[in-house]
PDB file of C-alpha atoms in Angstrom:
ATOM      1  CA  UNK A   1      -4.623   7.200 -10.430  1.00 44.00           C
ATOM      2  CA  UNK A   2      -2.873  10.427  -9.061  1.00 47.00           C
ATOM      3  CA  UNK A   3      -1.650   8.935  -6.238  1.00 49.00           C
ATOM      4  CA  UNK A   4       1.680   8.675  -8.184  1.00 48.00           C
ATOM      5  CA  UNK A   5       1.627  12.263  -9.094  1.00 49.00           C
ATOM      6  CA  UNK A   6       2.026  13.445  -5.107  1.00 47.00           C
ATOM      7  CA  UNK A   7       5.800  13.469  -5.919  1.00 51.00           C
ATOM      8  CA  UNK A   8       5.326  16.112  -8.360  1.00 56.00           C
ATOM      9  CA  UNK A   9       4.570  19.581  -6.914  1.00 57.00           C
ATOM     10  CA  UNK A  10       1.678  20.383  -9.205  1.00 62.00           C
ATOM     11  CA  UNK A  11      -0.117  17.358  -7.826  1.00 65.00           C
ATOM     12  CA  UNK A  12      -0.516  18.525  -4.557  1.00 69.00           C
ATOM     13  CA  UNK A  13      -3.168  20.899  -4.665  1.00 72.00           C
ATOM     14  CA  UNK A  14      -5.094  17.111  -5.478  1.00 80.00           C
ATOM     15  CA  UNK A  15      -3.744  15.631  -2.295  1.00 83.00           C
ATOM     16  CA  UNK A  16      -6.553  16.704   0.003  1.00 85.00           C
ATOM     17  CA  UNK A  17      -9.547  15.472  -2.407  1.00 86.00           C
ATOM     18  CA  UNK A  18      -7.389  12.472  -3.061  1.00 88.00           C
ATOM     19  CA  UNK A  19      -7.541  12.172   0.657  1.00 92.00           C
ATOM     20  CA  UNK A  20     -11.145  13.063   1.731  1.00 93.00           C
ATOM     21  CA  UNK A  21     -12.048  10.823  -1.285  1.00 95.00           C
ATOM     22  CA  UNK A  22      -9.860   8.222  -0.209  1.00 96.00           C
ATOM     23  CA  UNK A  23     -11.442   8.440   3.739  1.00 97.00           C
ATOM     24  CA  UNK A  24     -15.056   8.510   2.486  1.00 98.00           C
ATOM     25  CA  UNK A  25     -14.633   5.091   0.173  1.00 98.00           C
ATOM     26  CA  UNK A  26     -13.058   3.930   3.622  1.00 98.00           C
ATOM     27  CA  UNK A  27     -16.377   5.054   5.475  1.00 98.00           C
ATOM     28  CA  UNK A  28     -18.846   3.417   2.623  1.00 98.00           C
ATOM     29  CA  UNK A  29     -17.248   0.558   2.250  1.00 98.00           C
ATOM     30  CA  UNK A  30     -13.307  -0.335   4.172  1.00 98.00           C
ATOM     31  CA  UNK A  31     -13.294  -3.428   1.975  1.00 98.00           C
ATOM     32  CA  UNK A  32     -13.430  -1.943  -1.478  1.00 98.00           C
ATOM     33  CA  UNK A  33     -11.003  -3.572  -3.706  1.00 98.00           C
ATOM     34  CA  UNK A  34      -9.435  -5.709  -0.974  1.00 98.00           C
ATOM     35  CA  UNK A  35      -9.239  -3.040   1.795  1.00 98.00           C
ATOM     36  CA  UNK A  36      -8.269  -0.245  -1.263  1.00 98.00           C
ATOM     37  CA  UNK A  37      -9.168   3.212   0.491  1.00 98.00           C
ATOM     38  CA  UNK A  38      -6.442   1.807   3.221  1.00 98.00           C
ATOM     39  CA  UNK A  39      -4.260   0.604   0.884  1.00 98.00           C
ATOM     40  CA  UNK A  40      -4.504   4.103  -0.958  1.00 96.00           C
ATOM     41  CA  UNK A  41      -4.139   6.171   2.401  1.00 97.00           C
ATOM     42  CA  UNK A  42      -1.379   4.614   3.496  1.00 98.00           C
ATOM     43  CA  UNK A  43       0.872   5.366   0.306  1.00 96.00           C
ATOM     44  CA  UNK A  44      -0.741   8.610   0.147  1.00 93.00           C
ATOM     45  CA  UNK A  45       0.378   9.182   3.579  1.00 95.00           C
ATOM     46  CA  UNK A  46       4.010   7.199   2.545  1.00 95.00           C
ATOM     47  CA  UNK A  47       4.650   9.327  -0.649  1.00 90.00           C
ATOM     48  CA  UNK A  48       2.981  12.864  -0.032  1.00 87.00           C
ATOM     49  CA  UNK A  49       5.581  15.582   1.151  1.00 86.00           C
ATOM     50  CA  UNK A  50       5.226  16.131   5.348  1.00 89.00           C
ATOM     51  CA  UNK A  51       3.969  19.236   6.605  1.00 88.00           C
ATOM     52  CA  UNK A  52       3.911  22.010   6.193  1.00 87.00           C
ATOM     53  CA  UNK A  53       3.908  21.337   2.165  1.00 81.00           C
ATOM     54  CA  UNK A  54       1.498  18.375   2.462  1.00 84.00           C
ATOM     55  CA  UNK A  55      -0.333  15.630   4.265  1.00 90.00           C
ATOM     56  CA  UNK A  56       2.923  13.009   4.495  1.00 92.00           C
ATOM     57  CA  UNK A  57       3.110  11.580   7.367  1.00 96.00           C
ATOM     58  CA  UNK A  58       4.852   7.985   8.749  1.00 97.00           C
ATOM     59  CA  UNK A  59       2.738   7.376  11.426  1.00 98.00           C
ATOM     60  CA  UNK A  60      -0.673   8.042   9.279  1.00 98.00           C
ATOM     61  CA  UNK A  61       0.726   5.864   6.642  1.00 98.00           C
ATOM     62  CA  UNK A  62       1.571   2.694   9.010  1.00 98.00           C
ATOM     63  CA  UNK A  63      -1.207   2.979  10.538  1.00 98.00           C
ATOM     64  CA  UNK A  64      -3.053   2.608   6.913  1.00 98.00           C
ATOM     65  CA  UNK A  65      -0.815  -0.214   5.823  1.00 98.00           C
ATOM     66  CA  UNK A  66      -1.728  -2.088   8.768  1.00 98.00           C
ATOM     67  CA  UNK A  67      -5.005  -1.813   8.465  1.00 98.00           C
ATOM     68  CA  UNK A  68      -5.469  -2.398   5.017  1.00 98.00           C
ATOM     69  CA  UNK A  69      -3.665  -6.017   5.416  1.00 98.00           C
ATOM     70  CA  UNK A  70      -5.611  -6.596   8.581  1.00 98.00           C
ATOM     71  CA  UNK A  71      -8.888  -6.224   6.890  1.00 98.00           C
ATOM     72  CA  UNK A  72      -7.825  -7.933   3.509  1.00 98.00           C
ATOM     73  CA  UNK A  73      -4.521 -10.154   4.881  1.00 98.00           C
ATOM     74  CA  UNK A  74      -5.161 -12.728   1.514  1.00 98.00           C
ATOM     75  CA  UNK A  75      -4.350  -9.677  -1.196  1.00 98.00           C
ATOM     76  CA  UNK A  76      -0.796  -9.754  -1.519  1.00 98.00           C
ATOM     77  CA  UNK A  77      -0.626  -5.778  -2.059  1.00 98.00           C
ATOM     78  CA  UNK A  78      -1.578  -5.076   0.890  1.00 98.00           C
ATOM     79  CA  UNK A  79       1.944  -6.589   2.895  1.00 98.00           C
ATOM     80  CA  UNK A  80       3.788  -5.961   0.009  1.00 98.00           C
ATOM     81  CA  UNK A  81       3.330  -2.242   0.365  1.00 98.00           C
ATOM     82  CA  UNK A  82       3.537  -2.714   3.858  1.00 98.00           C
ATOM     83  CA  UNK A  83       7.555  -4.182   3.778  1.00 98.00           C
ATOM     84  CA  UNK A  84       8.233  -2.150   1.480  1.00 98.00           C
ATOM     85  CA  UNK A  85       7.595   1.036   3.362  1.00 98.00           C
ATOM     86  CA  UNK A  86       9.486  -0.511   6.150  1.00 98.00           C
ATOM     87  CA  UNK A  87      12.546  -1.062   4.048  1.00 97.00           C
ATOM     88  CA  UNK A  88      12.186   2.506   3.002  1.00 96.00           C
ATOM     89  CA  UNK A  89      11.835   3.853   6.783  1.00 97.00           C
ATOM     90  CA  UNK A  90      14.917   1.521   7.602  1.00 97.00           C
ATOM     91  CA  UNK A  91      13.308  -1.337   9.340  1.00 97.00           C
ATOM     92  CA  UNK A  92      15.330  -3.582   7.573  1.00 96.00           C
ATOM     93  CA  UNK A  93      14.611  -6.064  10.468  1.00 96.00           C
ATOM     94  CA  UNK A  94      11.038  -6.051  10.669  1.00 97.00           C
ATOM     95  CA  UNK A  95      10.486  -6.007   6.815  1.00 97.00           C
ATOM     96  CA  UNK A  96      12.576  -9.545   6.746  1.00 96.00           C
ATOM     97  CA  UNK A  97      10.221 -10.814   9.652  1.00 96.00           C
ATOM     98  CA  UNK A  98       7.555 -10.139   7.382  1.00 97.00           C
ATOM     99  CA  UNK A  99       8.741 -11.927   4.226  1.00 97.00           C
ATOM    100  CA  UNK A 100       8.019 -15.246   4.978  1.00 97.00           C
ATOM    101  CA  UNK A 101       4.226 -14.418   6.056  1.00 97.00           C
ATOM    102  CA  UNK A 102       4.033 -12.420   2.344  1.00 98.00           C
ATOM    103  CA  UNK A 103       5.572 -15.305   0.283  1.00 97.00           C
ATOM    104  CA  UNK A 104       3.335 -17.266   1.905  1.00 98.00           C
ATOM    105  CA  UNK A 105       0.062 -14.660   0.468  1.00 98.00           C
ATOM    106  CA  UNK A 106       1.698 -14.475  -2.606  1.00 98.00           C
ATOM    107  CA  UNK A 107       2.082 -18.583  -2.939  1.00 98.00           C
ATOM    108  CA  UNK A 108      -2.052 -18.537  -1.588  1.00 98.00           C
ATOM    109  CA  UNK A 109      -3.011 -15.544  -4.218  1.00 98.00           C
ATOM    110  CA  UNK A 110      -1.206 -17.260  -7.281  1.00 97.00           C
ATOM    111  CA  UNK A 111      -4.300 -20.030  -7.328  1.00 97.00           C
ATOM    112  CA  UNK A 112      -7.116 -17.717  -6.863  1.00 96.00           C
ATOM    113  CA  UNK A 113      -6.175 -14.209  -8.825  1.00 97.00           C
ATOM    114  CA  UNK A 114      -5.763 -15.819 -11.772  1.00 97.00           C
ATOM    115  CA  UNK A 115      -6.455 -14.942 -15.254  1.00 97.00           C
ATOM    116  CA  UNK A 116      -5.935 -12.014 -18.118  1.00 98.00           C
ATOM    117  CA  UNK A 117      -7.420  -9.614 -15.418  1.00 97.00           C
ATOM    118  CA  UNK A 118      -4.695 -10.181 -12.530  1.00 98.00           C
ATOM    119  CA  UNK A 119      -1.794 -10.106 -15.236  1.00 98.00           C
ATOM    120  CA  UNK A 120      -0.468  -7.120 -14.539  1.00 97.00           C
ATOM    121  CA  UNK A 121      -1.040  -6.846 -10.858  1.00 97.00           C
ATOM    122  CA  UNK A 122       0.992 -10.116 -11.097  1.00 98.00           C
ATOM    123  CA  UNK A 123       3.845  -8.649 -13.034  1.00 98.00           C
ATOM    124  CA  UNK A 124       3.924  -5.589 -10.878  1.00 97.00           C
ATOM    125  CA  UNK A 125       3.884  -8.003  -7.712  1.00 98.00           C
ATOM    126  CA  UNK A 126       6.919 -10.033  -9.175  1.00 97.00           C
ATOM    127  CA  UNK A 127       9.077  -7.096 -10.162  1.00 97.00           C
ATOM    128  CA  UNK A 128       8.882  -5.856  -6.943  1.00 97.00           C
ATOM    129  CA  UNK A 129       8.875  -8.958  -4.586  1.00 97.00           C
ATOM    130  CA  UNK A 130      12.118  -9.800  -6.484  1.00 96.00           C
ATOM    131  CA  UNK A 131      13.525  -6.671  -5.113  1.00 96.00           C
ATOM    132  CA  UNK A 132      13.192  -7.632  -1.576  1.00 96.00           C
ATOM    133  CA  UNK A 133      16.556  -8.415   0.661  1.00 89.00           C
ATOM    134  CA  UNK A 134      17.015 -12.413   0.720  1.00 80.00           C
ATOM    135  CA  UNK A 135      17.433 -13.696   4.806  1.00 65.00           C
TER     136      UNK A 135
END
């Protein structure tokens, strides 16, 4: 829940517990909510100011992205977050590559996270795939 806040200076004295939290779910159990702690890390990584202020860092945070859709490639969050960090870090290229491959999760996820729970993952999803750059 704070991992929005790490763009506001008085969150980052919660950056590092946010992070050793974040790497000990990852230890227990790198599946948790559909490969969360790498989900988490990586847009911890994405958002957080770089050093010296705090623990941002591009390399840390592809390397979580990727992982967390490696380990959980059906949960559409996972490559979503992933393109749209490369759109951000100007790999316009590569984040088109992907696009296909994620409307192809997101077509797979629509029959199986269904339901009043999923309802506002799915609204969140749809705002922001429709944000994308067409081909």
């Amino acid at each position: 829940g704070q991992l929005a806040r790490t763009k506001n200076l008085g969150a980052l004295k919660l950056v590092g517990t946010m992070s050793r939290a974040l790497h000990r779910a990852r230890e227990l159990d790198p599946k948790l909510d559909f490969a969360g702690p790498d989900r988490c890390l990586g847009l911890l990584y994405r958002d957080a100011p770089g050093w010296p202020v705090s623990v941002g860092n591009k390399r840390l945070a592809r390397q979580h992205l990727v992982k967390a859709n490696e380990t959980a490639p059906a949960f559409p969050e996972n490559l979503l977050n992933l393109v749209e960090s490369q759109i951000a870090w100007g790999e316009t290229k590569d984040a088109k590559a992907a696009i296909p491959a994620l409307q192809a999760v997101v077509a797979k996820a629509r029959t199986n996270l269904t339901g009043d729970a999923w309802a506002a993952s799915w609204q969140d999803w749809s705002n922001r795939l429709q944000r994308l750059p067409g081909p």
